[in-house]
CSV table of C-alpha atoms in Angstrom, one decimal:
chain,number,residue,atom,x,y,z
T,1448,MET,CA,110.9,149.9,120.4
T,1449,LYS,CA,111.0,147.3,123.0
T,1450,PHE,CA,107.2,147.6,122.9
T,1451,LYS,CA,107.1,147.2,119.1
T,1452,ILE,CA,109.3,143.8,119.4
T,1453,LEU,CA,107.3,142.7,122.4
T,1454,PHE,CA,103.9,143.3,120.5
T,1455,ALA,CA,105.5,141.5,117.5
T,1456,CYS,CA,106.3,138.4,119.2
T,1457,PHE,CA,102.9,138.2,120.9
T,1458,ALA,CA,101.2,138.8,117.9
T,1459,MET,CA,103.2,135.7,116.1
T,1460,PHE,CA,102.6,133.7,119.1
T,1461,PHE,CA,99.0,134.4,119.2
T,1462,VAL,CA,98.5,133.7,115.4
T,1463,GLN,CA,100.5,130.4,115.4
T,1464,ASN,CA,99.1,128.9,119.0
T,1465,VAL,CA,95.6,130.5,119.1
T,1466,VAL,CA,94.1,131.6,116.0
T,1467,SER,CA,95.6,128.3,114.0
T,1468,GLY,CA,93.7,126.2,116.4
T,1469,PHE,CA,90.4,127.6,114.8
T,1470,LEU,CA,91.5,127.3,111.2
T,1471,PRO,CA,91.3,123.7,109.4
T,1472,GLN,CA,94.7,121.9,109.8
T,1473,THR,CA,96.9,120.4,107.1
T,1474,ALA,CA,98.6,117.2,107.6
T,1475,ASN,CA,101.9,116.9,109.2
T,1476,LYS,CA,104.4,116.4,106.7
T,1477,LYS,CA,105.5,113.4,109.1
T,1478,ASP,CA,102.0,111.7,108.7
T,1479,LYS,CA,101.9,109.1,106.2
T,1480,ALA,CA,99.3,106.3,105.5
T,1481,ALA,CA,100.1,102.8,106.7
T,1482,ALA,CA,102.1,100.7,104.2
T,1483,PHE,CA,99.7,97.6,105.3
T,1484,THR,CA,97.8,96.1,108.0
T,1485,PHE,CA,98.8,93.0,109.5
T,1486,ALA,CA,96.5,91.2,112.3
T,1487,GLU,CA,94.4,94.1,112.5
T,1488,VAL,CA,97.5,96.4,113.2
T,1489,LYS,CA,98.7,99.2,110.8
T,1490,TYR,CA,102.2,99.2,109.9
T,1491,PHE,CA,104.5,102.1,108.7
T,1492,HIS,CA,107.7,102.0,106.4
T,1493,ARG,CA,110.7,102.7,108.7
T,1494,PHE,CA,114.0,101.2,107.0
T,1495,THR,CA,114.9,99.9,103.4
T,1496,ASN,CA,118.5,98.3,102.8
T,1497,LYS,CA,118.5,97.0,99.2
T,1498,GLU,CA,115.8,94.2,99.2
T,1499,GLN,CA,115.2,94.4,102.9
T,1500,HIS,CA,112.2,96.5,104.0
T,1501,GLU,CA,111.1,97.0,107.6
T,1502,TYR,CA,107.8,98.3,109.2
T,1503,THR,CA,106.7,98.9,112.9
T,1504,PRO,CA,103.1,99.9,114.0
T,1505,ASP,CA,102.5,103.4,115.3
T,1506,GLY,CA,104.7,104.5,118.4
T,1507,GLN,CA,107.7,102.1,117.4
T,1508,GLU,CA,109.7,104.3,115.5
T,1509,ASN,CA,112.9,103.6,117.4
T,1510,LEU,CA,114.5,100.5,115.5
T,1511,ASN,CA,116.7,99.8,118.4
T,1512,ARG,CA,113.5,99.2,120.7
T,1513,TRP,CA,110.5,98.0,119.2
T,1514,ALA,CA,108.2,95.4,120.2
T,1515,ASP,CA,106.5,94.1,116.8
T,1516,MET,CA,108.1,94.4,113.3
T,1517,VAL,CA,107.3,93.1,109.9
T,1518,THR,CA,110.3,92.6,107.5
T,1519,ILE,CA,109.9,92.1,103.7
T,1520,ASN,CA,112.9,90.7,102.1
T,1521,TYR,CA,113.1,89.8,98.2
T,1522,TYR,CA,114.9,87.2,96.8
T,1523,ARG,CA,114.8,88.4,93.0
T,1524,GLN,CA,116.8,85.5,91.8
T,1525,VAL,CA,114.2,83.0,93.2
T,1526,LYS,CA,112.1,81.9,90.4
T,1527,ASP,CA,111.0,78.3,91.0
T,1528,GLY,CA,110.0,76.3,94.3
T,1529,GLU,CA,113.6,74.6,94.3
T,1530,ALA,CA,115.1,77.9,94.7
T,1531,LEU,CA,112.8,79.0,97.2
T,1532,ALA,CA,113.4,76.1,99.3
T,1533,THR,CA,117.3,76.7,99.0
T,1534,ALA,CA,116.6,80.2,100.3
T,1535,ALA,CA,114.8,79.0,103.0
T,1536,ASN,CA,117.4,76.9,104.1
T,1537,SER,CA,119.9,79.3,103.8
T,1538,VAL,CA,118.0,81.6,106.0
T,1539,LEU,CA,117.7,78.8,108.6
T,1540,GLU,CA,121.2,77.9,108.6
T,1541,THR,CA,122.0,81.8,109.0
T,1542,TYR,CA,119.6,81.9,112.0
T,1543,LYS,CA,121.2,79.1,113.7
T,1544,ALA,CA,124.7,80.6,113.2
T,1545,ASN,CA,123.3,83.7,115.1
T,1546,LYS,CA,122.4,81.3,118.1
T,1547,ALA,CA,118.7,81.2,117.2
T,1548,VAL,CA,116.6,78.3,118.8
T,1549,VAL,CA,114.4,76.6,115.9
T,1550,TYR,CA,111.1,76.2,117.7
T,1551,LYS,CA,109.2,75.3,114.4
T,1552,THR,CA,109.6,74.5,110.6
T,1553,ASP,CA,107.0,73.5,108.1
T,1554,SER,CA,106.4,73.4,104.4
T,1555,ILE,CA,103.0,73.7,102.5
T,1556,PRO,CA,103.5,71.4,99.3
T,1557,ARG,CA,102.8,73.2,96.1
T,1558,THR,CA,99.6,72.8,94.2
T,1559,LYS,CA,98.5,72.9,90.5
T,1560,ASP,CA,97.5,76.6,91.4
T,1561,LYS,CA,100.1,77.7,94.0
T,1562,PRO,CA,104.1,77.0,94.6
T,1563,ALA,CA,105.2,75.7,97.8
T,1564,GLU,CA,105.6,77.8,101.0
T,1565,HIS,CA,108.0,77.2,103.9
T,1566,LEU,CA,107.8,78.5,107.5
T,1567,ILE,CA,110.6,78.9,110.0
T,1568,VAL,CA,109.7,80.2,113.8
T,1569,VAL,CA,113.0,81.0,115.6
T,1570,ILE,CA,113.6,82.2,119.0
T,1571,PHE,CA,116.6,84.6,119.7
T,1572,PRO,CA,117.6,84.9,123.5
T,1573,ARG,CA,119.9,88.0,124.1
T,1574,PRO,CA,121.0,89.3,127.2
T,1575,THR,CA,118.6,92.2,127.1
T,1576,PHE,CA,115.8,90.8,125.2
T,1577,ILE,CA,114.2,87.9,123.5
T,1578,GLU,CA,113.0,87.9,120.1
T,1579,VAL,CA,110.9,85.3,118.0
T,1580,ALA,CA,110.8,85.6,114.4
T,1581,PHE,CA,108.0,84.0,112.4
T,1582,ALA,CA,109.3,83.7,108.7
T,1583,ARG,CA,107.1,82.8,105.8
T,1584,PHE,CA,109.0,82.0,102.4
T,1585,ARG,CA,106.6,82.3,99.1
T,1586,MET,CA,106.8,83.5,95.4
T,1587,PRO,CA,104.0,86.3,94.8
T,1588,ASP,CA,104.0,87.3,91.3
T,1589,GLY,CA,106.7,84.5,90.7
T,1590,VAL,CA,109.3,86.3,92.9
T,1591,GLY,CA,110.9,84.8,96.1
T,1592,THR,CA,110.1,86.8,99.2
T,1593,SER,CA,109.9,86.2,103.0
T,1594,VAL,CA,107.7,87.9,105.3
T,1595,VAL,CA,108.8,87.9,108.7
T,1596,TYR,CA,106.7,88.8,111.6
T,1597,SER,CA,109.1,89.5,114.6
T,1598,HIS,CA,108.4,90.0,118.4
T,1599,ARG,CA,110.5,91.2,121.2
T,1600,VAL,CA,110.3,91.3,125.1
T,1601,TYR,CA,112.8,93.2,126.7
T,1602,GLY,CA,114.7,92.7,130.2
T,1603,GLU,CA,116.9,90.0,131.6
T,1604,LYS,CA,115.6,86.5,132.5
T,1605,ILE,CA,112.3,87.0,130.5
T,1606,GLY,CA,112.2,83.5,129.3
T,1607,ASN,CA,108.7,82.8,130.9
T,1608,VAL,CA,107.6,85.9,129.7
T,1609,MET,CA,108.2,85.1,126.1
T,1610,LYS,CA,106.7,81.7,126.6
T,1611,ALA,CA,103.7,83.0,127.9
T,1612,TRP,CA,103.5,85.2,124.8
T,1613,LEU,CA,104.1,82.2,122.7
T,1614,GLU,CA,101.5,80.4,124.4
T,1615,LYS,CA,98.9,82.9,124.0
T,1616,ASN,CA,99.7,84.2,120.6
T,1617,GLY,CA,101.9,81.8,118.6
T,1618,ALA,CA,99.5,79.7,116.7
T,1619,ILE,CA,97.6,82.8,115.8
T,1620,THR,CA,100.5,84.9,114.9
T,1621,GLU,CA,101.3,81.7,112.3
T,1622,ARG,CA,98.0,81.8,110.9
T,1623,ASN,CA,97.8,85.5,110.5
T,1624,LEU,CA,101.2,85.3,108.8
T,1625,MET,CA,100.5,82.2,106.4
T,1626,LYS,CA,97.1,84.0,105.5
T,1627,TRP,CA,98.3,87.5,104.9
T,1628,ASP,CA,98.5,88.5,101.4
T,1629,ALA,CA,98.8,92.3,101.4
T,1630,MET,CA,102.4,92.9,100.2
T,1631,PRO,CA,103.2,96.8,99.8
T,1632,LYS,CA,103.8,98.2,96.5
T,1633,LEU,CA,107.6,99.1,96.4
């Protein structure tokens, strides 16, 4: 009897681990296509809360400890340029209330073909990390949105590390964000 049980266990192990290695593999149920690509990096959906949608690259699934994140916020009540500017200013005030250091703000005036856009870049110094957030406010399809690219560096006394990252990557990150036009379908 013990031999039969042992043989059955070995047979299951053999089929699951040896034979299956020779069979075509089906996709893991956890494998999903990337939601979009930003700056040549694929981003995957991680979290949604009402009108806020968060995405991180492969290998950064832990939302308590990520290095790069894109957050898309919808402001469905925003239907014109004035309301978009008000939304951007409101977010800026929220950032300041949360002890953000304003690194840069900018606005691109509207044209006859395109509504105005706004950019906010802030730094959030925290005891165990520093985060920089690049927030672009725009109106694709006539609806207010913000697309926020955030980068974090973890540790203590790492201001110089973030400063070096910004010097190397800040301008290109801003350009990538301001030209990015691949809003995922929600």
